[in-house]
């Protein structure tokens, strides 16, 4: 296990830091859950909806036509068989009688998690953690003062129900006061992990005491993956000593505003990561935006004029050196879609290489006269890798002509997705794919709105098995995944994996093979070589080479 140290920051509270150089792919934490539940696919949860379809022991879904066994007492959770039942009983024993007490209501996942944690801690069982007690749990991050008035009402209602449930357990006479339960619910909300299946889809909610110390960043240095219930946190990059070890609590492919709202509602804090800095907090960002945001998201101009003047030409050269587009290497994976002449290999004109003259002027006016302005700008641009992601998601472009085209495409995709396979016929599938590829070519590949549209259309193409159309769309999602989630992230690896599978279904064996190798390389580092996805990648590579 890599060397780490826990430190306390007056503003952010506890955090975990690298105590030494830590190479990427190193394991930081690995743990079994102290408490966990299956998450429902319907809201509000009904007993039939989830617990009966998914095993609470192995988290796998029941094979169609097969019924799972129910817990004989509460009848609210299900298992594949006796082995899974005994696995699940380790946590279910702390809630079974509590669930019976509120029958036929079906408590939410976070309420169940709260009941499991509190009743277990009340008997002094800290699980595998030597330091977990009710007191140390109550000292975790998640302060009820951070709740809005509206949230307070909801949390109060849930903690009232929690009290009723806990009173029905064997430790009912020691049940904490409702205010304590409300605070405990905040701890659950802030410290629970979303447990994901082997294809990285959320299936459960778990509390892992040893991982609770990891703070959030929208540009995380680590990532958590799961093998069944076991959580493992690995580093995404080579880290220097004193780097904070962070994970992302959310889907980072969202706008700054979307992320801010989510973190405030769910975790009661304002994110201060480099991606979330506002212009007021960091005036230098205004310049970085001028250099990078506008080329990324501003109006698309087919021709550029190279800037002139001393400062500007040195800026120009500097940027040519430092702000090379990260997704160049992906452009070698060329693929021509069915006869529409689309070619994957287009030059990146959005970042660094070609700067819009007006943006350079703006930067000069702002910084040219200022003492030390240029060196600060240089320093900041050196972190351009960070800003490739930052600039893409901080703000949305508006007022572009092409924006209208995206809106039209969004409507067409939404209409086609509502229909069944026959409602959107082959011709329509080809037409939408063609227009999507055409419109997409004039935007930066990581542009969020287009990214979501492509994702939505790709899912539809896969569901109707239109692999010839899915292949070029899948390939265009790769730069976006890479820019939004990071070149070492599991989600980028999974997308490479998926794209390789689609290409393989189209008979593009050698391209599929090359992409699957890259998928394996990414997944091996961030998920570990023994992860189920790596096994699948190895199998598919074997098939591709045999076929
Ligand atoms: Zn099972
Ligand atoms: Zn039960
Ligand atoms: Zn952030
Ligand atoms: Zn680019």
Short mmCIF file of C-alpha atoms and ligand atoms in Angstrom, two decimals, residues 55-60 79-81 84, ligand 1:
data_model
loop_
_atom_site.label_atom_id
_atom_site.label_comp_id
_atom_site.label_asym_id
_atom_site.label_seq_id
_atom_site.Cartn_x
_atom_site.Cartn_y
_atom_site.Cartn_z
CA UNK A 55 -29.09 -10.09 -4.94
CA UNK A 56 -28.09 -8.28 -1.76
CA UNK A 57 -25.08 -10.57 -1.37
CA UNK A 58 -23.29 -10.49 -4.73
CA UNK A 59 -25.16 -7.43 -6.13
CA UNK A 60 -25.85 -9.27 -9.38
CA UNK A 79 -30.48 -13.40 -2.44
CA UNK A 80 -29.32 -15.89 -5.09
CA UNK A 81 -28.96 -18.59 -2.46
CA UNK A 84 -25.16 -14.88 -0.77
ZN1 LIG B 1 -25.96 -13.40 -5.11
#
